[in-house]
Coordinates of C-alpha atoms in Angstrom, one line a residue:
Chain U
G493 CA -14.8 -45.1 -5.9
A494 CA -11.2 -44.2 -6.6
G495 CA -10.1 -40.6 -6.2
V496 CA -7.5 -38.6 -8.1
S497 CA -4.2 -40.3 -8.2
Q498 CA -0.8 -38.8 -8.9
T499 CA 2.5 -40.5 -9.6
P500 CA 5.1 -40.4 -8.5
S501 CA 4.5 -39.3 -5.0
N502 CA 8.0 -38.0 -4.7
K503 CA 10.5 -37.1 -7.5
V504 CA 14.1 -36.0 -6.9
T505 CA 16.0 -34.8 -9.9
E506 CA 19.1 -32.8 -10.7
K507 CA 19.1 -29.3 -12.1
G508 CA 18.7 -29.3 -15.9
K509 CA 17.0 -32.7 -16.1
Y510 CA 13.5 -33.4 -17.7
V511 CA 10.6 -34.7 -15.5
E512 CA 7.1 -35.9 -16.1
L513 CA 4.4 -35.9 -13.5
R514 CA 1.3 -38.0 -14.0
C515 CA -2.3 -37.4 -13.0
D516 CA -5.2 -39.9 -13.2
P517 CA -8.5 -38.1 -12.7
I518 CA -11.7 -39.5 -11.3
S519 CA -13.4 -41.5 -14.1
G520 CA -15.9 -39.4 -16.0
H521 CA -14.4 -36.1 -14.9
T522 CA -13.9 -34.0 -18.0
A523 CA -12.3 -31.0 -16.3
L524 CA -8.7 -31.4 -15.1
Y525 CA -6.5 -28.8 -13.3
W526 CA -2.9 -28.5 -12.4
Y527 CA -1.7 -26.5 -9.5
R528 CA 1.8 -25.8 -8.0
Q529 CA 2.2 -25.4 -4.2
S530 CA 5.5 -23.9 -3.0
L531 CA 6.6 -24.1 0.5
G532 CA 4.4 -22.0 2.8
Q533 CA 2.1 -20.9 0.0
G534 CA -1.3 -21.9 -1.2
P535 CA -1.7 -23.7 -4.5
E536 CA -1.3 -21.6 -7.7
F537 CA -3.2 -22.4 -10.8
L538 CA -1.1 -23.6 -13.7
I539 CA -3.4 -25.0 -16.4
Y540 CA -6.9 -26.2 -17.1
F541 CA -8.0 -28.9 -19.5
Q542 CA -11.6 -29.5 -20.7
G543 CA -11.4 -32.8 -22.4
T544 CA -8.3 -33.1 -24.5
G545 CA -7.6 -29.4 -25.0
A546 CA -5.8 -26.9 -22.7
A547 CA -8.5 -24.2 -22.3
D548 CA -6.4 -22.1 -20.1
D549 CA -2.6 -22.3 -19.7
S550 CA -2.1 -18.8 -18.4
G551 CA -0.6 -20.1 -15.1
L552 CA 2.3 -21.9 -16.7
P553 CA 5.4 -19.9 -15.5
N554 CA 7.4 -20.2 -18.7
D555 CA 7.9 -22.4 -21.8
R556 CA 9.8 -25.1 -19.9
F557 CA 6.5 -26.2 -18.6
F558 CA 4.0 -28.1 -20.8
A559 CA 1.1 -30.4 -20.2
V560 CA -0.9 -32.8 -22.2
R561 CA -4.0 -34.8 -22.0
P562 CA -4.2 -36.8 -25.2
E563 CA -7.3 -39.0 -24.6
G564 CA -9.1 -36.7 -22.2
S565 CA -8.4 -38.7 -19.2
V566 CA -4.8 -39.1 -17.9
S567 CA -2.7 -35.9 -18.0
T568 CA 1.1 -35.4 -17.9
L569 CA 2.8 -32.3 -16.7
K570 CA 6.3 -32.0 -18.3
I571 CA 9.0 -29.8 -17.1
Q572 CA 12.2 -29.4 -19.2
R573 CA 15.6 -28.2 -17.9
T574 CA 14.4 -28.2 -14.3
E575 CA 15.6 -25.4 -12.0
R576 CA 15.8 -25.4 -8.2
G577 CA 13.0 -22.9 -8.1
D578 CA 10.7 -25.6 -9.6
S579 CA 10.9 -27.5 -6.4
A580 CA 7.3 -27.7 -5.1
V581 CA 4.3 -30.0 -4.6
Y582 CA 2.4 -30.3 -7.9
L583 CA -1.4 -30.9 -7.4
C584 CA -3.8 -32.2 -9.8
A585 CA -7.6 -31.8 -9.5
S586 CA -10.5 -33.0 -11.5
A587 CA -14.2 -32.1 -11.7
R588 CA -17.4 -33.0 -13.5
Q589 CA -18.3 -30.7 -16.3
G590 CA -20.2 -27.7 -15.0
D591 CA -19.5 -28.6 -11.4
N592 CA -17.9 -26.2 -9.0
E593 CA -16.2 -28.7 -6.8
Q594 CA -12.7 -29.9 -7.7
F595 CA -11.3 -33.1 -6.2
F596 CA -7.6 -33.0 -5.5
G597 CA -5.0 -35.7 -5.7
P598 CA -2.3 -36.1 -3.0
G599 CA 0.3 -34.4 -5.1
T600 CA 3.8 -35.0 -6.4
R601 CA 6.6 -33.5 -4.3
L602 CA 9.3 -32.5 -6.8
T603 CA 12.8 -31.7 -5.5
V604 CA 15.3 -30.3 -7.8
L605 CA 18.9 -30.5 -6.5
Chain T
A285 CA -9.1 -10.3 -10.9
Q286 CA -9.6 -12.2 -7.7
S287 CA -7.6 -12.6 -4.5
V288 CA -7.8 -14.0 -1.0
T289 CA -6.2 -12.9 2.1
Q290 CA -6.0 -15.1 5.2
L291 CA -5.2 -13.4 8.4
G292 CA -2.8 -15.3 10.5
S293 CA -0.5 -18.0 9.1
H294 CA -0.6 -19.8 12.5
V295 CA -3.5 -20.1 14.9
S296 CA -3.4 -22.0 18.2
V297 CA -6.5 -22.9 20.2
S298 CA -7.1 -25.2 23.1
E299 CA -9.1 -28.3 22.6
G300 CA -12.8 -27.5 23.1
A301 CA -12.4 -23.8 22.3
L302 CA -13.8 -21.9 19.4
V303 CA -12.0 -22.0 16.2
L304 CA -12.0 -18.9 14.0
L305 CA -10.0 -18.7 10.9
R306 CA -10.3 -15.4 8.9
C307 CA -10.6 -14.9 5.2
N308 CA -11.2 -11.8 3.2
Y309 CA -11.6 -11.9 -0.6
S310 CA -11.6 -9.7 -3.6
S311 CA -13.5 -10.4 -6.7
S312 CA -14.8 -8.4 -9.7
V313 CA -17.7 -10.7 -10.1
P314 CA -20.0 -12.5 -7.6
P315 CA -17.6 -15.1 -6.2
Y316 CA -17.7 -18.7 -5.3
L317 CA -15.9 -19.3 -2.0
F318 CA -14.4 -22.4 -0.6
W319 CA -12.5 -23.7 2.5
Y320 CA -10.2 -26.5 2.0
V321 CA -8.3 -28.5 4.6
Q322 CA -4.9 -30.2 4.0
Y323 CA -3.5 -32.8 6.4
P324 CA 0.2 -33.5 6.2
N325 CA 1.3 -35.3 3.0
Q326 CA -2.3 -35.4 1.8
G327 CA -4.2 -33.5 -0.9
L328 CA -6.8 -30.8 -0.3
Q329 CA -10.2 -31.8 1.0
L330 CA -13.2 -29.6 0.5
L331 CA -14.7 -28.4 3.9
L332 CA -17.5 -26.2 2.6
K333 CA -18.4 -23.9 -0.3
Y334 CA -20.5 -20.9 -0.9
T335 CA -22.1 -20.6 -4.3
S336 CA -24.7 -17.8 -3.9
A337 CA -27.4 -19.7 -2.0
A338 CA -27.5 -19.5 1.8
T339 CA -25.0 -17.1 3.3
L340 CA -24.3 -19.4 6.2
V341 CA -22.7 -22.6 5.0
K342 CA -22.3 -25.7 6.9
G343 CA -19.5 -28.1 6.0
I344 CA -18.0 -31.4 7.2
N345 CA -16.6 -32.0 10.7
G346 CA -18.7 -29.4 12.3
F347 CA -17.2 -26.4 10.5
E348 CA -19.3 -23.5 9.1
A349 CA -18.6 -20.2 7.3
E350 CA -20.7 -17.1 6.8
F351 CA -20.5 -15.1 3.6
K352 CA -20.7 -11.4 4.4
K353 CA -20.7 -9.3 1.2
S354 CA -20.5 -6.0 3.0
E355 CA -17.3 -7.1 4.7
T356 CA -16.0 -9.2 1.8
S357 CA -15.4 -11.9 4.4
F358 CA -15.9 -15.7 4.6
H359 CA -14.5 -16.6 8.0
L360 CA -14.5 -20.2 9.1
T361 CA -15.7 -21.3 12.5
K362 CA -16.1 -24.3 14.7
P363 CA -17.6 -24.1 18.1
S364 CA -15.4 -26.7 19.8
A365 CA -11.9 -27.6 18.5
H366 CA -10.9 -31.3 18.3
M367 CA -7.4 -32.6 18.3
S368 CA -8.1 -34.0 14.8
D369 CA -8.8 -30.5 13.5
A370 CA -5.0 -29.8 13.5
A371 CA -4.2 -29.1 9.9
E372 CA -3.7 -26.4 7.4
Y373 CA -6.7 -24.5 6.1
F374 CA -7.0 -22.7 2.8
C375 CA -9.6 -20.2 1.8
A376 CA -10.2 -19.9 -2.0
V377 CA -12.2 -17.9 -4.4
S378 CA -13.2 -18.6 -8.0
D379 CA -15.4 -17.2 -10.7
R380 CA -17.0 -18.9 -13.6
S381 CA -16.7 -16.1 -16.0
G382 CA -14.7 -18.3 -18.3
G383 CA -17.1 -21.2 -18.0
Y384 CA -14.9 -23.1 -15.6
Q385 CA -13.5 -22.8 -12.0
K386 CA -10.3 -20.8 -11.9
V387 CA -9.5 -21.0 -8.2
T388 CA -7.3 -18.6 -6.4
F389 CA -6.1 -19.8 -3.0
G390 CA -5.0 -18.0 0.1
T391 CA -1.6 -18.6 1.7
G392 CA -3.1 -20.9 4.3
T393 CA -3.5 -21.0 8.1
K394 CA -2.0 -23.7 10.2
L395 CA -4.3 -24.7 13.0
Q396 CA -2.7 -26.0 16.2
V397 CA -4.9 -27.6 18.8
I398 CA -3.5 -27.7 22.3
P399 CA -4.7 -30.5 24.6

């Protein structure tokens, strides 16, 4: 079956602009996670959704970052007033409820000029 | 709090040689431990996981890892390296104290396989 998909695969934007990154989880997976992977680093947790609600957003770096999952499936990560330091690969993962295995998408590479 | 330390950001082995990638963890609760592989421009793929059952865990592509509580280690091994094993490998730890998997990753080890 289809895996986790993320769009766009690459996004180049200018400092100060607004961007949206989309994640389509595996059908039926109620848990959804966003991670950020900076160059030379491992992925860092940003936010976790169980269904429609953000159960843990402790990893969001500041209030410029926001994520939604209005219908409990597709999620959008939103970044306002982008900064060069936001440049990274943003990974999405989904999981079945109660399962300990997360399935990762290919990521969106964000470059802020 | 939980953390993972991967020793060696780059490891080179000859084709056919033993692969050993080191990982030490810190966790305040019994951990779940994972190894993921990442090929260029691809997402993370789970190699294997430890979830408090057998301490020797076998994964895909001939990899295995042993959970050693006394050493707080979860090293990844493969008896004979293949060219296709060249990739970046991430060790990760999580706990379910919050009822979900909050995963903390190491900084990764890039494996180079020399023909």
